[in-house]
Amino acid sequence: MTASEIIGSIGVALLLIAFFMNLFGTLHSDSRAYQAMNAVGAAVSCYASYLIGFAPFVVLEAIWCAAAVAAMLRGRR
C-alpha cells in the first residue's frame, strides 16, 4: 500500500465512522465530535486526493471539509 492510499484510507475511515455512528444514533450530527470527524476526515481525504492528482475529489473533499468547519463555527455562536 502506498502512502497516499494509507492517508486516504484513514480519511475515509474517519468519514465512515462518523456516518455510521450518526446512523445508529451514537453520535449526533450537530455534535462537535461529528463535525470534527467530518472536517478532519475530509481534509485528510482531500490531501490524499491531491497526492494522486485526482482533482474532482480534491474539490469534493475541500468543500466537505469547509462545510464541516462552517457547521462547527456556527455551533459556537
PDB file of N, CA, C and O in Angstrom:
ATOM      1  N   MET A   1       0.840  -1.175   0.000  1.00  0.00           N
ATOM      2  CA  MET A   1       0.000   0.000   0.000  1.00  0.00           C
ATOM      3  C   MET A   1       0.891   1.246   0.000  1.00  0.00           C
ATOM      4  O   MET A   1       1.835   1.328   0.772  1.00  0.00           O
ATOM      5  N   THR A   2       0.575   2.204  -0.855  1.00  0.00           N
ATOM      6  CA  THR A   2       1.364   3.430  -0.934  1.00  0.00           C
ATOM      7  C   THR A   2       0.956   4.399   0.176  1.00  0.00           C
ATOM      8  O   THR A   2      -0.089   4.244   0.819  1.00  0.00           O
ATOM      9  N   ALA A   3       1.783   5.415   0.372  1.00  0.00           N
ATOM     10  CA  ALA A   3       1.498   6.416   1.407  1.00  0.00           C
ATOM     11  C   ALA A   3       0.175   7.116   1.135  1.00  0.00           C
ATOM     12  O   ALA A   3      -0.625   7.337   2.058  1.00  0.00           O
ATOM     13  N   SER A   4      -0.088   7.462  -0.122  1.00  0.00           N
ATOM     14  CA  SER A   4      -1.347   8.149  -0.440  1.00  0.00           C
ATOM     15  C   SER A   4      -2.552   7.255  -0.182  1.00  0.00           C
ATOM     16  O   SER A   4      -3.606   7.731   0.255  1.00  0.00           O
ATOM     17  N   GLU A   5      -2.406   5.961  -0.401  1.00  0.00           N
ATOM     18  CA  GLU A   5      -3.504   5.026  -0.110  1.00  0.00           C
ATOM     19  C   GLU A   5      -3.749   4.906   1.395  1.00  0.00           C
ATOM     20  O   GLU A   5      -4.901   4.845   1.837  1.00  0.00           O
ATOM     21  N   ILE A   6      -2.687   4.894   2.161  1.00  0.00           N
ATOM     22  CA  ILE A   6      -2.829   4.818   3.619  1.00  0.00           C
ATOM     23  C   ILE A   6      -3.487   6.090   4.147  1.00  0.00           C
ATOM     24  O   ILE A   6      -4.432   6.033   4.939  1.00  0.00           O
ATOM     25  N   ILE A   7      -3.009   7.244   3.683  1.00  0.00           N
ATOM     26  CA  ILE A   7      -3.577   8.525   4.102  1.00  0.00           C
ATOM     27  C   ILE A   7      -5.049   8.604   3.716  1.00  0.00           C
ATOM     28  O   ILE A   7      -5.910   8.973   4.530  1.00  0.00           O
ATOM     29  N   GLY A   8      -5.358   8.248   2.474  1.00  0.00           N
ATOM     30  CA  GLY A   8      -6.741   8.261   2.009  1.00  0.00           C
ATOM     31  C   GLY A   8      -7.625   7.311   2.790  1.00  0.00           C
ATOM     32  O   GLY A   8      -8.769   7.636   3.118  1.00  0.00           O
ATOM     33  N   SER A   9      -7.098   6.149   3.122  1.00  0.00           N
ATOM     34  CA  SER A   9      -7.868   5.168   3.891  1.00  0.00           C
ATOM     35  C   SER A   9      -8.194   5.686   5.287  1.00  0.00           C
ATOM     36  O   SER A   9      -9.301   5.473   5.797  1.00  0.00           O
ATOM     37  N   ILE A  10      -7.258   6.381   5.894  1.00  0.00           N
ATOM     38  CA  ILE A  10      -7.501   6.958   7.216  1.00  0.00           C
ATOM     39  C   ILE A  10      -8.594   8.021   7.131  1.00  0.00           C
ATOM     40  O   ILE A  10      -9.516   8.045   7.953  1.00  0.00           O
ATOM     41  N   GLY A  11      -8.512   8.883   6.130  1.00  0.00           N
ATOM     42  CA  GLY A  11      -9.523   9.926   5.963  1.00  0.00           C
ATOM     43  C   GLY A  11     -10.907   9.351   5.715  1.00  0.00           C
ATOM     44  O   GLY A  11     -11.892   9.773   6.352  1.00  0.00           O
ATOM     45  N   VAL A  12     -10.997   8.405   4.826  1.00  0.00           N
ATOM     46  CA  VAL A  12     -12.285   7.788   4.514  1.00  0.00           C
ATOM     47  C   VAL A  12     -12.818   7.022   5.730  1.00  0.00           C
ATOM     48  O   VAL A  12     -14.025   7.036   5.998  1.00  0.00           O
ATOM     49  N   ALA A  13     -11.936   6.368   6.465  1.00  0.00           N
ATOM     50  CA  ALA A  13     -12.367   5.648   7.666  1.00  0.00           C
ATOM     51  C   ALA A  13     -13.007   6.597   8.675  1.00  0.00           C
ATOM     52  O   ALA A  13     -14.054   6.292   9.247  1.00  0.00           O
ATOM     53  N   LEU A  14     -12.397   7.765   8.876  1.00  0.00           N
ATOM     54  CA  LEU A  14     -12.980   8.747   9.785  1.00  0.00           C
ATOM     55  C   LEU A  14     -14.365   9.182   9.320  1.00  0.00           C
ATOM     56  O   LEU A  14     -15.300   9.289  10.118  1.00  0.00           O
ATOM     57  N   LEU A  15     -14.492   9.444   8.025  1.00  0.00           N
ATOM     58  CA  LEU A  15     -15.790   9.848   7.480  1.00  0.00           C
ATOM     59  C   LEU A  15     -16.836   8.752   7.670  1.00  0.00           C
ATOM     60  O   LEU A  15     -17.974   9.030   8.063  1.00  0.00           O
ATOM     61  N   LEU A  16     -16.453   7.522   7.392  1.00  0.00           N
ATOM     62  CA  LEU A  16     -17.401   6.413   7.521  1.00  0.00           C
ATOM     63  C   LEU A  16     -17.760   6.113   8.975  1.00  0.00           C
ATOM     64  O   LEU A  16     -18.919   5.813   9.275  1.00  0.00           O
ATOM     65  N   ILE A  17     -16.801   6.221   9.865  1.00  0.00           N
ATOM     66  CA  ILE A  17     -17.097   6.002  11.287  1.00  0.00           C
ATOM     67  C   ILE A  17     -18.103   7.041  11.772  1.00  0.00           C
ATOM     68  O   ILE A  17     -19.077   6.704  12.453  1.00  0.00           O
ATOM     69  N   ALA A  18     -17.871   8.309  11.407  1.00  0.00           N
ATOM     70  CA  ALA A  18     -18.812   9.366  11.800  1.00  0.00           C
ATOM     71  C   ALA A  18     -20.195   9.091  11.220  1.00  0.00           C
ATOM     72  O   ALA A  18     -21.217   9.225  11.915  1.00  0.00           O
ATOM     73  N   PHE A  19     -20.243   8.691   9.966  1.00  0.00           N
ATOM     74  CA  PHE A  19     -21.515   8.408   9.297  1.00  0.00           C
ATOM     75  C   PHE A  19     -22.270   7.279  10.000  1.00  0.00           C
ATOM     76  O   PHE A  19     -23.457   7.418  10.317  1.00  0.00           O
ATOM     77  N   PHE A  20     -21.586   6.161  10.265  1.00  0.00           N
ATOM     78  CA  PHE A  20     -22.260   5.025  10.890  1.00  0.00           C
ATOM     79  C   PHE A  20     -22.648   5.318  12.336  1.00  0.00           C
ATOM     80  O   PHE A  20     -23.709   4.891  12.785  1.00  0.00           O
ATOM     81  N   MET A  21     -21.803   6.058  13.052  1.00  0.00           N
ATOM     82  CA  MET A  21     -22.168   6.414  14.431  1.00  0.00           C
ATOM     83  C   MET A  21     -23.410   7.298  14.446  1.00  0.00           C
ATOM     84  O   MET A  21     -24.278   7.136  15.300  1.00  0.00           O
ATOM     85  N   ASN A  22     -23.504   8.192  13.475  1.00  0.00           N
ATOM     86  CA  ASN A  22     -24.700   9.030  13.376  1.00  0.00           C
ATOM     87  C   ASN A  22     -25.908   8.193  12.972  1.00  0.00           C
ATOM     88  O   ASN A  22     -26.992   8.341  13.546  1.00  0.00           O
ATOM     89  N   LEU A  23     -25.727   7.309  12.030  1.00  0.00           N
ATOM     90  CA  LEU A  23     -26.802   6.464  11.539  1.00  0.00           C
ATOM     91  C   LEU A  23     -27.397   5.608  12.651  1.00  0.00           C
ATOM     92  O   LEU A  23     -28.618   5.427  12.722  1.00  0.00           O
ATOM     93  N   PHE A  24     -26.542   5.113  13.544  1.00  0.00           N
ATOM     94  CA  PHE A  24     -27.005   4.248  14.619  1.00  0.00           C
ATOM     95  C   PHE A  24     -27.278   4.996  15.924  1.00  0.00           C
ATOM     96  O   PHE A  24     -27.523   4.385  16.960  1.00  0.00           O
ATOM     97  N   GLY A  25     -27.240   6.319  15.864  1.00  0.00           N
ATOM     98  CA  GLY A  25     -27.644   7.140  16.992  1.00  0.00           C
ATOM     99  C   GLY A  25     -26.641   7.296  18.113  1.00  0.00           C
ATOM    100  O   GLY A  25     -26.996   7.755  19.190  1.00  0.00           O
ATOM    101  N   THR A  26     -25.395   6.948  17.885  1.00  0.00           N
ATOM    102  CA  THR A  26     -24.393   7.108  18.939  1.00  0.00           C
ATOM    103  C   THR A  26     -23.632   8.430  18.844  1.00  0.00           C
ATOM    104  O   THR A  26     -22.897   8.781  19.759  1.00  0.00           O
ATOM    105  N   LEU A  27     -23.811   9.149  17.747  1.00  0.00           N
ATOM    106  CA  LEU A  27     -23.152  10.438  17.538  1.00  0.00           C
ATOM    107  C   LEU A  27     -24.110  11.315  16.754  1.00  0.00           C
ATOM    108  O   LEU A  27     -24.496  10.963  15.638  1.00  0.00           O
ATOM    109  N   HIS A  28     -24.515  12.422  17.324  1.00  0.00           N
ATOM    110  CA  HIS A  28     -25.499  13.281  16.667  1.00  0.00           C
ATOM    111  C   HIS A  28     -24.832  14.227  15.676  1.00  0.00           C
ATOM    112  O   HIS A  28     -23.714  14.692  15.897  1.00  0.00           O
ATOM    113  N   SER A  29     -25.529  14.519  14.597  1.00  0.00           N
ATOM    114  CA  SER A  29     -24.956  15.328  13.526  1.00  0.00           C
ATOM    115  C   SER A  29     -24.662  16.760  13.937  1.00  0.00           C
ATOM    116  O   SER A  29     -23.879  17.438  13.283  1.00  0.00           O
ATOM    117  N   ASP A  30     -25.266  17.229  15.025  1.00  0.00           N
ATOM    118  CA  ASP A  30     -24.981  18.585  15.473  1.00  0.00           C
ATOM    119  C   ASP A  30     -23.892  18.636  16.552  1.00  0.00           C
ATOM    120  O   ASP A  30     -23.583  19.701  17.076  1.00  0.00           O
ATOM    121  N   SER A  31     -23.278  17.497  16.845  1.00  0.00           N
ATOM    122  CA  SER A  31     -22.225  17.470  17.865  1.00  0.00           C
ATOM    123  C   SER A  31     -20.887  17.916  17.275  1.00  0.00           C
ATOM    124  O   SER A  31     -20.622  17.765  16.091  1.00  0.00           O
ATOM    125  N   ARG A  32     -20.063  18.474  18.158  1.00  0.00           N
ATOM    126  CA  ARG A  32     -18.716  18.895  17.741  1.00  0.00           C
ATOM    127  C   ARG A  32     -17.886  17.702  17.271  1.00  0.00           C
ATOM    128  O   ARG A  32     -17.106  17.820  16.330  1.00  0.00           O
ATOM    129  N   ALA A  33     -18.035  16.582  17.939  1.00  0.00           N
ATOM    130  CA  ALA A  33     -17.259  15.397  17.570  1.00  0.00           C
ATOM    131  C   ALA A  33     -17.582  14.949  16.146  1.00  0.00           C
ATOM    132  O   ALA A  33     -16.680  14.627  15.370  1.00  0.00           O
ATOM    133  N   TYR A  34     -18.861  14.954  15.808  1.00  0.00           N
ATOM    134  CA  TYR A  34     -19.276  14.555  14.457  1.00  0.00           C
ATOM    135  C   TYR A  34     -18.691  15.499  13.413  1.00  0.00           C
ATOM    136  O   TYR A  34     -18.128  15.060  12.407  1.00  0.00           O
ATOM    137  N   GLN A  35     -18.833  16.798  13.662  1.00  0.00           N
ATOM    138  CA  GLN A  35     -18.316  17.776  12.708  1.00  0.00           C
ATOM    139  C   GLN A  35     -16.796  17.727  12.627  1.00  0.00           C
ATOM    140  O   GLN A  35     -16.220  17.862  11.548  1.00  0.00           O
ATOM    141  N   ALA A  36     -16.134  17.512  13.759  1.00  0.00           N
ATOM    142  CA  ALA A  36     -14.671  17.403  13.759  1.00  0.00           C
ATOM    143  C   ALA A  36     -14.212  16.181  12.975  1.00  0.00           C
ATOM    144  O   ALA A  36     -13.245  16.265  12.197  1.00  0.00           O
ATOM    145  N   MET A  37     -14.899  15.064  13.166  1.00  0.00           N
ATOM    146  CA  MET A  37     -14.540  13.856  12.408  1.00  0.00           C
ATOM    147  C   MET A  37     -14.737  14.080  10.917  1.00  0.00           C
ATOM    148  O   MET A  37     -13.912  13.645  10.107  1.00  0.00           O
ATOM    149  N   ASN A  38     -15.801  14.777  10.548  1.00  0.00           N
ATOM    150  CA  ASN A  38     -16.032  15.089   9.138  1.00  0.00           C
ATOM    151  C   ASN A  38     -14.971  16.036   8.599  1.00  0.00           C
ATOM    152  O   ASN A  38     -14.458  15.837   7.492  1.00  0.00           O
ATOM    153  N   ALA A  39     -14.634  17.069   9.365  1.00  0.00           N
ATOM    154  CA  ALA A  39     -13.642  18.042   8.908  1.00  0.00           C
ATOM    155  C   ALA A  39     -12.268  17.387   8.739  1.00  0.00           C
ATOM    156  O   ALA A  39     -11.621  17.554   7.692  1.00  0.00           O
ATOM    157  N   VAL A  40     -11.836  16.637   9.741  1.00  0.00           N
ATOM    158  CA  VAL A  40     -10.518  16.003   9.678  1.00  0.00           C
ATOM    159  C   VAL A  40     -10.496  14.905   8.604  1.00  0.00           C
ATOM    160  O   VAL A  40      -9.560  14.825   7.803  1.00  0.00           O
ATOM    161  N   GLY A  41     -11.530  14.089   8.566  1.00  0.00           N
ATOM    162  CA  GLY A  41     -11.597  13.032   7.554  1.00  0.00           C
ATOM    163  C   GLY A  41     -11.586  13.592   6.144  1.00  0.00           C
ATOM    164  O   GLY A  41     -10.888  13.081   5.260  1.00  0.00           O
ATOM    165  N   ALA A  42     -12.347  14.658   5.925  1.00  0.00           N
ATOM    166  CA  ALA A  42     -12.392  15.274   4.596  1.00  0.00           C
ATOM    167  C   ALA A  42     -11.056  15.931   4.253  1.00  0.00           C
ATOM    168  O   ALA A  42     -10.591  15.841   3.109  1.00  0.00           O
ATOM    169  N   ALA A  43     -10.431  16.578   5.227  1.00  0.00           N
ATOM    170  CA  ALA A  43      -9.137  17.219   4.977  1.00  0.00           C
ATOM    171  C   ALA A  43      -8.073  16.179   4.612  1.00  0.00           C
ATOM    172  O   ALA A  43      -7.297  16.379   3.664  1.00  0.00           O
ATOM    173  N   VAL A  44      -8.059  15.084   5.345  1.00  0.00           N
ATOM    174  CA  VAL A  44      -7.086  14.019   5.076  1.00  0.00           C
ATOM    175  C   VAL A  44      -7.367  13.383   3.711  1.00  0.00           C
ATOM    176  O   VAL A  44      -6.442  13.146   2.921  1.00  0.00           O
ATOM    177  N   SER A  45      -8.635  13.154   3.413  1.00  0.00           N
ATOM    178  CA  SER A  45      -9.005  12.589   2.109  1.00  0.00           C
ATOM    179  C   SER A  45      -8.674  13.561   0.980  1.00  0.00           C
ATOM    180  O   SER A  45      -8.251  13.139  -0.105  1.00  0.00           O
ATOM    181  N   CYS A  46      -8.863  14.844   1.233  1.00  0.00           N
ATOM    182  CA  CYS A  46      -8.528  15.872   0.251  1.00  0.00           C
ATOM    183  C   CYS A  46      -7.027  15.836  -0.060  1.00  0.00           C
ATOM    184  O   CYS A  46      -6.618  15.867  -1.224  1.00  0.00           O
ATOM    185  N   TYR A  47      -6.230  15.742   0.981  1.00  0.00           N
ATOM    186  CA  TYR A  47      -4.776  15.675   0.807  1.00  0.00           C
ATOM    187  C   TYR A  47      -4.375  14.426   0.020  1.00  0.00           C
ATOM    188  O   TYR A  47      -3.547  14.494  -0.887  1.00  0.00           O
ATOM    189  N   ALA A  48      -4.976  13.305   0.349  1.00  0.00           N
ATOM    190  CA  ALA A  48      -4.667  12.066  -0.375  1.00  0.00           C
ATOM    191  C   ALA A  48      -5.052  12.184  -1.843  1.00  0.00           C
ATOM    192  O   ALA A  48      -4.317  11.728  -2.730  1.00  0.00           O
ATOM    193  N   SER A  49      -6.195  12.813  -2.108  1.00  0.00           N
ATOM    194  CA  SER A  49      -6.625  13.012  -3.495  1.00  0.00           C
ATOM    195  C   SER A  49      -5.669  13.933  -4.236  1.00  0.00           C
ATOM    196  O   SER A  49      -5.380  13.730  -5.422  1.00  0.00           O
ATOM    197  N   TYR A  50      -5.172  14.940  -3.534  1.00  0.00           N
ATOM    198  CA  TYR A  50      -4.179  15.844  -4.114  1.00  0.00           C
ATOM    199  C   TYR A  50      -2.903  15.069  -4.458  1.00  0.00           C
ATOM    200  O   TYR A  50      -2.316  15.272  -5.527  1.00  0.00           O
ATOM    201  N   LEU A  51      -2.479  14.188  -3.553  1.00  0.00           N
ATOM    202  CA  LEU A  51      -1.257  13.417  -3.777  1.00  0.00           C
ATOM    203  C   LEU A  51      -1.334  12.554  -5.033  1.00  0.00           C
ATOM    204  O   LEU A  51      -0.325  12.359  -5.705  1.00  0.00           O
ATOM    205  N   ILE A  52      -2.530  12.032  -5.321  1.00  0.00           N
ATOM    206  CA  ILE A  52      -2.659  11.188  -6.516  1.00  0.00           C
ATOM    207  C   ILE A  52      -3.103  11.984  -7.737  1.00  0.00           C
ATOM    208  O   ILE A  52      -3.277  11.425  -8.813  1.00  0.00           O
ATOM    209  N   GLY A  53      -3.322  13.285  -7.549  1.00  0.00           N
ATOM    210  CA  GLY A  53      -3.667  14.143  -8.682  1.00  0.00           C
ATOM    211  C   GLY A  53      -5.080  13.979  -9.193  1.00  0.00           C
ATOM    212  O   GLY A  53      -5.323  14.122 -10.387  1.00  0.00           O
ATOM    213  N   PHE A  54      -6.020  13.678  -8.301  1.00  0.00           N
ATOM    214  CA  PHE A  54      -7.410  13.475  -8.719  1.00  0.00           C
ATOM    215  C   PHE A  54      -8.242  14.680  -8.308  1.00  0.00           C
ATOM    216  O   PHE A  54      -8.828  14.716  -7.226  1.00  0.00           O
ATOM    217  N   ALA A  55      -8.255  15.682  -9.174  1.00  0.00           N
ATOM    218  CA  ALA A  55      -8.859  16.983  -8.886  1.00  0.00           C
ATOM    219  C   ALA A  55     -10.334  16.928  -8.477  1.00  0.00           C
ATOM    220  O   ALA A  55     -10.735  17.675  -7.567  1.00  0.00           O
ATOM    221  N   PRO A  56     -11.187  16.093  -9.102  1.00  0.00           N
ATOM    222  CA  PRO A  56     -12.593  16.095  -8.684  1.00  0.00           C
ATOM    223  C   PRO A  56     -12.778  15.784  -7.196  1.00  0.00           C
ATOM    224  O   PRO A  56     -13.606  16.402  -6.531  1.00  0.00           O
ATOM    225  N   PHE A  57     -11.990  14.872  -6.664  1.00  0.00           N
ATOM    226  CA  PHE A  57     -12.117  14.544  -5.246  1.00  0.00           C
ATOM    227  C   PHE A  57     -11.420  15.571  -4.359  1.00  0.00           C
ATOM    228  O   PHE A  57     -11.808  15.743  -3.210  1.00  0.00           O
ATOM    229  N   VAL A  58     -10.412  16.258  -4.878  1.00  0.00           N
ATOM    230  CA  VAL A  58      -9.818  17.358  -4.125  1.00  0.00           C
ATOM    231  C   VAL A  58     -10.896  18.411  -3.877  1.00  0.00           C
ATOM    232  O   VAL A  58     -11.079  18.881  -2.751  1.00  0.00           O
ATOM    233  N   VAL A  59     -11.646  18.754  -4.919  1.00  0.00           N
ATOM    234  CA  VAL A  59     -12.719  19.744  -4.799  1.00  0.00           C
ATOM    235  C   VAL A  59     -13.810  19.238  -3.854  1.00  0.00           C
ATOM    236  O   VAL A  59     -14.245  19.958  -2.945  1.00  0.00           O
ATOM    237  N   LEU A  60     -14.262  18.011  -4.060  1.00  0.00           N
ATOM    238  CA  LEU A  60     -15.317  17.433  -3.219  1.00  0.00           C
ATOM    239  C   LEU A  60     -14.925  17.452  -1.744  1.00  0.00           C
ATOM    240  O   LEU A  60     -15.687  17.928  -0.896  1.00  0.00           O
ATOM    241  N   GLU A  61     -13.753  16.947  -1.437  1.00  0.00           N
ATOM    242  CA  GLU A  61     -13.320  16.846  -0.047  1.00  0.00           C
ATOM    243  C   GLU A  61     -13.029  18.217   0.557  1.00  0.00           C
ATOM    244  O   GLU A  61     -13.279  18.435   1.749  1.00  0.00           O
ATOM    245  N   ALA A  62     -12.518  19.147  -0.235  1.00  0.00           N
ATOM    246  CA  ALA A  62     -12.277  20.506   0.272  1.00  0.00           C
ATOM    247  C   ALA A  62     -13.595  21.175   0.656  1.00  0.00           C
ATOM    248  O   ALA A  62     -13.692  21.823   1.710  1.00  0.00           O
ATOM    249  N   ILE A  63     -14.614  21.005  -0.175  1.00  0.00           N
ATOM    250  CA  ILE A  63     -15.932  21.580   0.137  1.00  0.00           C
ATOM    251  C   ILE A  63     -16.543  20.882   1.346  1.00  0.00           C
ATOM    252  O   ILE A  63     -17.129  21.525   2.223  1.00  0.00           O
ATOM    253  N   TRP A  64     -16.401  19.572   1.435  1.00  0.00           N
ATOM    254  CA  TRP A  64     -16.899  18.808   2.581  1.00  0.00           C
ATOM    255  C   TRP A  64     -16.245  19.312   3.872  1.00  0.00           C
ATOM    256  O   TRP A  64     -16.909  19.540   4.882  1.00  0.00           O
ATOM    257  N   CYS A  65     -14.932  19.497   3.829  1.00  0.00           N
ATOM    258  CA  CYS A  65     -14.200  19.990   4.985  1.00  0.00           C
ATOM    259  C   CYS A  65     -14.663  21.400   5.362  1.00  0.00           C
ATOM    260  O   CYS A  65     -14.908  21.687   6.544  1.00  0.00           O
ATOM    261  N   ALA A  66     -14.804  22.259   4.379  1.00  0.00           N
ATOM    262  CA  ALA A  66     -15.249  23.634   4.634  1.00  0.00           C
ATOM    263  C   ALA A  66     -16.647  23.658   5.247  1.00  0.00           C
ATOM    264  O   ALA A  66     -16.920  24.442   6.165  1.00  0.00           O
ATOM    265  N   ALA A  67     -17.531  22.800   4.761  1.00  0.00           N
ATOM    266  CA  ALA A  67     -18.887  22.742   5.299  1.00  0.00           C
ATOM    267  C   ALA A  67     -18.875  22.273   6.753  1.00  0.00           C
ATOM    268  O   ALA A  67     -19.599  22.808   7.599  1.00  0.00           O
ATOM    269  N   ALA A  68     -18.035  21.297   7.065  1.00  0.00           N
ATOM    270  CA  ALA A  68     -17.944  20.792   8.445  1.00  0.00           C
ATOM    271  C   ALA A  68     -17.369  21.864   9.371  1.00  0.00           C
ATOM    272  O   ALA A  68     -17.850  22.051  10.492  1.00  0.00           O
ATOM    273  N   VAL A  69     -16.360  22.583   8.901  1.00  0.00           N
ATOM    274  CA  VAL A  69     -15.777  23.659   9.710  1.00  0.00           C
ATOM    275  C   VAL A  69     -16.806  24.766   9.918  1.00  0.00           C
ATOM    276  O   VAL A  69     -16.953  25.293  11.030  1.00  0.00           O
ATOM    277  N   ALA A  70     -17.549  25.119   8.863  1.00  0.00           N
ATOM    278  CA  ALA A  70     -18.590  26.144   8.983  1.00  0.00           C
ATOM    279  C   ALA A  70     -19.652  25.716   9.987  1.00  0.00           C
ATOM    280  O   ALA A  70     -20.126  26.533  10.786  1.00  0.00           O
ATOM    281  N   ALA A  71     -20.016  24.453   9.984  1.00  0.00           N
ATOM    282  CA  ALA A  71     -21.008  23.953  10.938  1.00  0.00           C
ATOM    283  C   ALA A  71     -20.475  24.034  12.366  1.00  0.00           C
ATOM    284  O   ALA A  71     -21.227  24.369  13.291  1.00  0.00           O
ATOM    285  N   MET A  72     -19.188  23.749  12.539  1.00  0.00           N
ATOM    286  CA  MET A  72     -18.609  23.855  13.876  1.00  0.00           C
ATOM    287  C   MET A  72     -18.587  25.305  14.347  1.00  0.00           C
ATOM    288  O   MET A  72     -18.904  25.596  15.504  1.00  0.00           O
ATOM    289  N   LEU A  73     -18.238  26.220  13.469  1.00  0.00           N
ATOM    290  CA  LEU A  73     -18.199  27.638  13.832  1.00  0.00           C
ATOM    291  C   LEU A  73     -19.592  28.167  14.102  1.00  0.00           C
ATOM    292  O   LEU A  73     -19.791  28.976  15.008  1.00  0.00           O
ATOM    293  N   ARG A  74     -20.554  27.730  13.332  1.00  0.00           N
ATOM    294  CA  ARG A  74     -21.947  28.139  13.537  1.00  0.00           C
ATOM    295  C   ARG A  74     -22.448  27.652  14.897  1.00  0.00           C
ATOM    296  O   ARG A  74     -23.175  28.356  15.592  1.00  0.00           O
ATOM    297  N   GLY A  75     -22.015  26.481  15.286  1.00  0.00           N
ATOM    298  CA  GLY A  75     -22.426  25.918  16.565  1.00  0.00           C
ATOM    299  C   GLY A  75     -21.847  26.657  17.762  1.00  0.00           C
ATOM    300  O   GLY A  75     -22.397  26.596  18.852  1.00  0.00           O
ATOM    301  N   ARG A  76     -20.752  27.369  17.575  1.00  0.00           N
ATOM    302  CA  ARG A  76     -20.129  28.116  18.668  1.00  0.00           C
ATOM    303  C   ARG A  76     -20.922  29.353  19.041  1.00  0.00           C
ATOM    304  O   ARG A  76     -20.801  29.853  20.134  1.00  0.00           O
ATOM    305  N   ARG A  77     -21.695  29.888  18.125  1.00  0.00           N
ATOM    306  CA  ARG A  77     -22.421  31.133  18.366  1.00  0.00           C
ATOM    307  C   ARG A  77     -23.633  30.957  19.191  1.00  0.00           C
ATOM    308  O   ARG A  77     -24.218  30.084  19.494  1.00  0.00           O
TER     309      ARG A  77
END
